[in-house]
Each structure stands twice: as structure tokens, then as C-alpha cells.
Amino acid sequence: MKKSIIYTILFLFLPVISKAQDTLAIEPVAVVNPNVQCEDTCSHIHGIDLSHYQGKVFWETIGDNTKMAYVYLKATEGGDRIDATFERNIEMARRNGLKVGSYHFYRPLTDQQRQMQNFRSQCLPDEQDLVPMIDIESTGGLSTDVFCDSLFYFLDLVEEAYHQKPLLYTGRNFYNKHLKGKIDDYKIMIAMYTDQEPVLADDRDITMWQYTGKGRIVGVNGYVDKSRFMGNHGLREITFKHR
């Protein structure tokens, strides 16, 4: 998963020689502050997603960060992979006041029933604050039609298990090539790492935007994926509905 950073602009006035008048002129030069993050400069609702790649996370520190409202944690991948940090991460994230959701990395060539059983073994309804998220990044070499048939079967299994539609995560280019016009009934998080908000080929509504894969946050060593809600969208739309 991936993103962009918005920088604040500081102006330093440096002397520049004016050729026309052969005198000193003062012109502004922009300098960026790399420590300023997107959540420092806008009013949208921000969050992060984490997996074993981030190593040990200091959840007490992240819980004190009032600008991070939610976290999606990698639970499973394919038919048998379970993220090594998931159990600890979900316990500590909830203990420290974050709204938590779980995600599954979808493998198109792996039996959908096996994937569902794997995900369901970790993504327990009583531990979820947010709807499940499905990470869709590869067709596995299948044609778009065959890939979509397998994906939709899996999404039906997820909805049947949790009694609500999952949030779908994918990249802008992947969506435009393989999913355009096919998942209109689902809320989506689009990954695109530029300064400009993503716009899709069919101009459909985007619920959330993952804007950087190289974010920084106190409590996590190294880079972290960051996302935010688009427009007037908010947490209420992806809140897990408990029966």
C-alpha cells in the first residue's frame, strides 16, 4: 500500500542580482519542511495501516496521537498466511483507543473458500470497530473477466460471513484497468501517491485515499502507510455493524 506528503512553505529572502538595474533585489525562495505531514495541514480524518513490515509498534504513543483516528491491520493473506504481528497489534490498538479494522490480501489463484476460512479465523467480529477491508492488487495472471468472477465470489463470502459489504482497497491504475464500473456497490480506498487527490476513469466516488507509503509517525520505526477520508466521508460509513 502507498501515498504523498504535503509540505509547509517557508520563505527565505535571498539576495539576487538584478541584471536590468545591476542592483540587489530581494526574491522569495521556497524551502520545504520534511517533518510536516498531511494530517498537520488539513482537516480530513486520517489513519494508518500496519502489518509485520513495521515490526514492533509502540501503541501507547500512537494512541496519544489525536490526528490518527483509525488503523487497518493486516490479518491474513491467501489461504494460509497469518500476519505474525496481527494478534498483538489488534489487542494493543484497541487498548489504546484507536478504531480498528482488519484486512485480507486477496490471492486470485487461491481457493476462495480457503481464503475466507483463513480470514475469518483472525478477523473476529467482536474485535472489529471497522468493516473488513480486502486488499486487491493482482490478477494473478488471470484475464480481467476470470479474475473478477473469482473476486466477486470471494466478496460474496465475506459479506455472508460478516453481514455487511467490505471496504475494497486497490490502486488507481489497477481500478481503471480491471475494476472500472464493476464494484459500484462498494466503498473504496484508492492508493495513489501524488499531491493531487485521485480521480478515477469513470469518475466514481472515492471514500478514502491512501496518499503515501512513506509516512512517518511517532511510535513506528520506518515508513508507514497513511490514508484519509475524501470530501465529506467519515468513520461512520465504515463502522462495523454488530448484530
PDB file of N, CA, C and O in Angstrom, residues 8 14-16 33 40 72 81 87-88 98 101 120 145 164 166-167 175 189 192 204 229:
ATOM      1  N   THR A   8       4.763  22.344   4.289  1.00  0.00           N
ATOM      2  CA  THR A   8       4.553  23.776   4.511  1.00  0.00           C
ATOM      3  C   THR A   8       5.661  24.528   3.806  1.00  0.00           C
ATOM      4  O   THR A   8       6.776  24.021   3.626  1.00  0.00           O
ATOM      5  N   LEU A  14      16.562  35.826  -0.142  1.00  0.00           N
ATOM      6  CA  LEU A  14      17.959  35.756  -0.503  1.00  0.00           C
ATOM      7  C   LEU A  14      18.287  36.856  -1.509  1.00  0.00           C
ATOM      8  O   LEU A  14      17.483  37.169  -2.384  1.00  0.00           O
ATOM      9  N   PRO A  15      19.457  37.422  -1.414  1.00  0.00           N
ATOM     10  CA  PRO A  15      19.840  38.480  -2.355  1.00  0.00           C
ATOM     11  C   PRO A  15      20.067  37.923  -3.748  1.00  0.00           C
ATOM     12  O   PRO A  15      20.708  36.900  -3.922  1.00  0.00           O
ATOM     13  N   VAL A  16      19.508  38.572  -4.745  1.00  0.00           N
ATOM     14  CA  VAL A  16      19.674  38.184  -6.132  1.00  0.00           C
ATOM     15  C   VAL A  16      20.046  39.427  -6.938  1.00  0.00           C
ATOM     16  O   VAL A  16      19.444  40.481  -6.772  1.00  0.00           O
ATOM     17  N   ASN A  33       9.617  21.870   4.578  1.00  0.00           N
ATOM     18  CA  ASN A  33       9.886  21.249   5.873  1.00  0.00           C
ATOM     19  C   ASN A  33       9.452  19.791   5.802  1.00  0.00           C
ATOM     20  O   ASN A  33       8.261  19.495   5.821  1.00  0.00           O
ATOM     21  N   ASP A  40      -1.084  17.292   9.438  1.00  0.00           N
ATOM     22  CA  ASP A  40      -0.770  18.546  10.116  1.00  0.00           C
ATOM     23  C   ASP A  40      -1.361  19.758   9.405  1.00  0.00           C
ATOM     24  O   ASP A  40      -1.385  20.857   9.956  1.00  0.00           O
ATOM     25  N   TYR A  72      -6.058   0.180  10.072  1.00  0.00           N
ATOM     26  CA  TYR A  72      -6.352  -1.120   9.477  1.00  0.00           C
ATOM     27  C   TYR A  72      -5.117  -1.995   9.628  1.00  0.00           C
ATOM     28  O   TYR A  72      -4.003  -1.585   9.273  1.00  0.00           O
ATOM     29  N   ARG A  81      -1.683 -17.773   5.103  1.00  0.00           N
ATOM     30  CA  ARG A  81      -0.769 -16.841   5.755  1.00  0.00           C
ATOM     31  C   ARG A  81      -1.498 -15.982   6.773  1.00  0.00           C
ATOM     32  O   ARG A  81      -2.533 -15.390   6.477  1.00  0.00           O
ATOM     33  N   GLU A  87      -2.158 -10.417  16.057  1.00  0.00           N
ATOM     34  CA  GLU A  87      -2.797 -10.634  17.364  1.00  0.00           C
ATOM     35  C   GLU A  87      -2.397  -9.560  18.363  1.00  0.00           C
ATOM     36  O   GLU A  87      -3.251  -8.984  19.055  1.00  0.00           O
ATOM     37  N   ARG A  88      -1.108  -9.268  18.425  1.00  0.00           N
ATOM     38  CA  ARG A  88      -0.654  -8.231  19.358  1.00  0.00           C
ATOM     39  C   ARG A  88      -1.141  -6.857  18.915  1.00  0.00           C
ATOM     40  O   ARG A  88      -1.590  -6.051  19.742  1.00  0.00           O
ATOM     41  N   LEU A  98      -7.772   3.336  19.585  1.00  0.00           N
ATOM     42  CA  LEU A  98      -7.929   3.519  18.148  1.00  0.00           C
ATOM     43  C   LEU A  98      -9.098   2.689  17.616  1.00  0.00           C
ATOM     44  O   LEU A  98      -9.390   1.601  18.111  1.00  0.00           O
ATOM     45  N   GLY A 101      -9.770  -1.914  12.250  1.00  0.00           N
ATOM     46  CA  GLY A 101     -10.330  -2.813  11.255  1.00  0.00           C
ATOM     47  C   GLY A 101      -9.247  -3.782  10.803  1.00  0.00           C
ATOM     48  O   GLY A 101      -8.056  -3.544  11.013  1.00  0.00           O
ATOM     49  N   ARG A 120     -11.450 -15.421   8.307  1.00  0.00           N
ATOM     50  CA  ARG A 120     -12.440 -15.487   9.387  1.00  0.00           C
ATOM     51  C   ARG A 120     -11.828 -16.001  10.693  1.00  0.00           C
ATOM     52  O   ARG A 120     -12.306 -15.668  11.781  1.00  0.00           O
ATOM     53  N   ASP A 145     -11.927 -10.756 -16.860  1.00  0.00           N
ATOM     54  CA  ASP A 145     -13.230 -11.387 -16.614  1.00  0.00           C
ATOM     55  C   ASP A 145     -13.123 -12.541 -15.623  1.00  0.00           C
ATOM     56  O   ASP A 145     -13.934 -12.654 -14.691  1.00  0.00           O
ATOM     57  N   GLN A 164     -22.218  -7.626   6.044  1.00  0.00           N
ATOM     58  CA  GLN A 164     -22.011  -6.267   5.528  1.00  0.00           C
ATOM     59  C   GLN A 164     -20.925  -6.321   4.462  1.00  0.00           C
ATOM     60  O   GLN A 164     -20.082  -7.222   4.472  1.00  0.00           O
ATOM     61  N   PRO A 166     -17.587  -5.462   2.537  1.00  0.00           N
ATOM     62  CA  PRO A 166     -16.264  -4.978   2.952  1.00  0.00           C
ATOM     63  C   PRO A 166     -15.882  -3.695   2.220  1.00  0.00           C
ATOM     64  O   PRO A 166     -16.442  -3.357   1.179  1.00  0.00           O
ATOM     65  N   LEU A 167     -14.917  -3.008   2.772  1.00  0.00           N
ATOM     66  CA  LEU A 167     -14.244  -1.898   2.091  1.00  0.00           C
ATOM     67  C   LEU A 167     -13.227  -2.516   1.141  1.00  0.00           C
ATOM     68  O   LEU A 167     -12.550  -3.484   1.501  1.00  0.00           O
ATOM     69  N   TYR A 175      -7.556  -0.198 -10.621  1.00  0.00           N
ATOM     70  CA  TYR A 175      -9.001   0.010 -10.728  1.00  0.00           C
ATOM     71  C   TYR A 175      -9.389   0.345 -12.162  1.00  0.00           C
ATOM     72  O   TYR A 175     -10.319  -0.245 -12.728  1.00  0.00           O
ATOM     73  N   MET A 189     -11.108   2.378  -1.041  1.00  0.00           N
ATOM     74  CA  MET A 189      -9.931   3.159  -0.689  1.00  0.00           C
ATOM     75  C   MET A 189      -8.970   3.042  -1.869  1.00  0.00           C
ATOM     76  O   MET A 189      -8.599   1.937  -2.266  1.00  0.00           O
ATOM     77  N   MET A 192      -2.887   6.138  -4.263  1.00  0.00           N
ATOM     78  CA  MET A 192      -2.225   6.932  -5.295  1.00  0.00           C
ATOM     79  C   MET A 192      -1.307   7.916  -4.589  1.00  0.00           C
ATOM     80  O   MET A 192      -1.752   8.731  -3.788  1.00  0.00           O
ATOM     81  N   ARG A 204     -16.085   7.848 -10.496  1.00  0.00           N
ATOM     82  CA  ARG A 204     -16.925   7.410  -9.385  1.00  0.00           C
ATOM     83  C   ARG A 204     -16.425   7.982  -8.059  1.00  0.00           C
ATOM     84  O   ARG A 204     -15.299   8.461  -7.929  1.00  0.00           O
ATOM     85  N   PHE A 229      -9.962  10.194   4.715  1.00  0.00           N
ATOM     86  CA  PHE A 229     -11.252  10.213   4.047  1.00  0.00           C
ATOM     87  C   PHE A 229     -11.279  11.336   3.013  1.00  0.00           C
ATOM     88  O   PHE A 229     -10.628  12.370   3.171  1.00  0.00           O
TER      89      PHE A 229
END
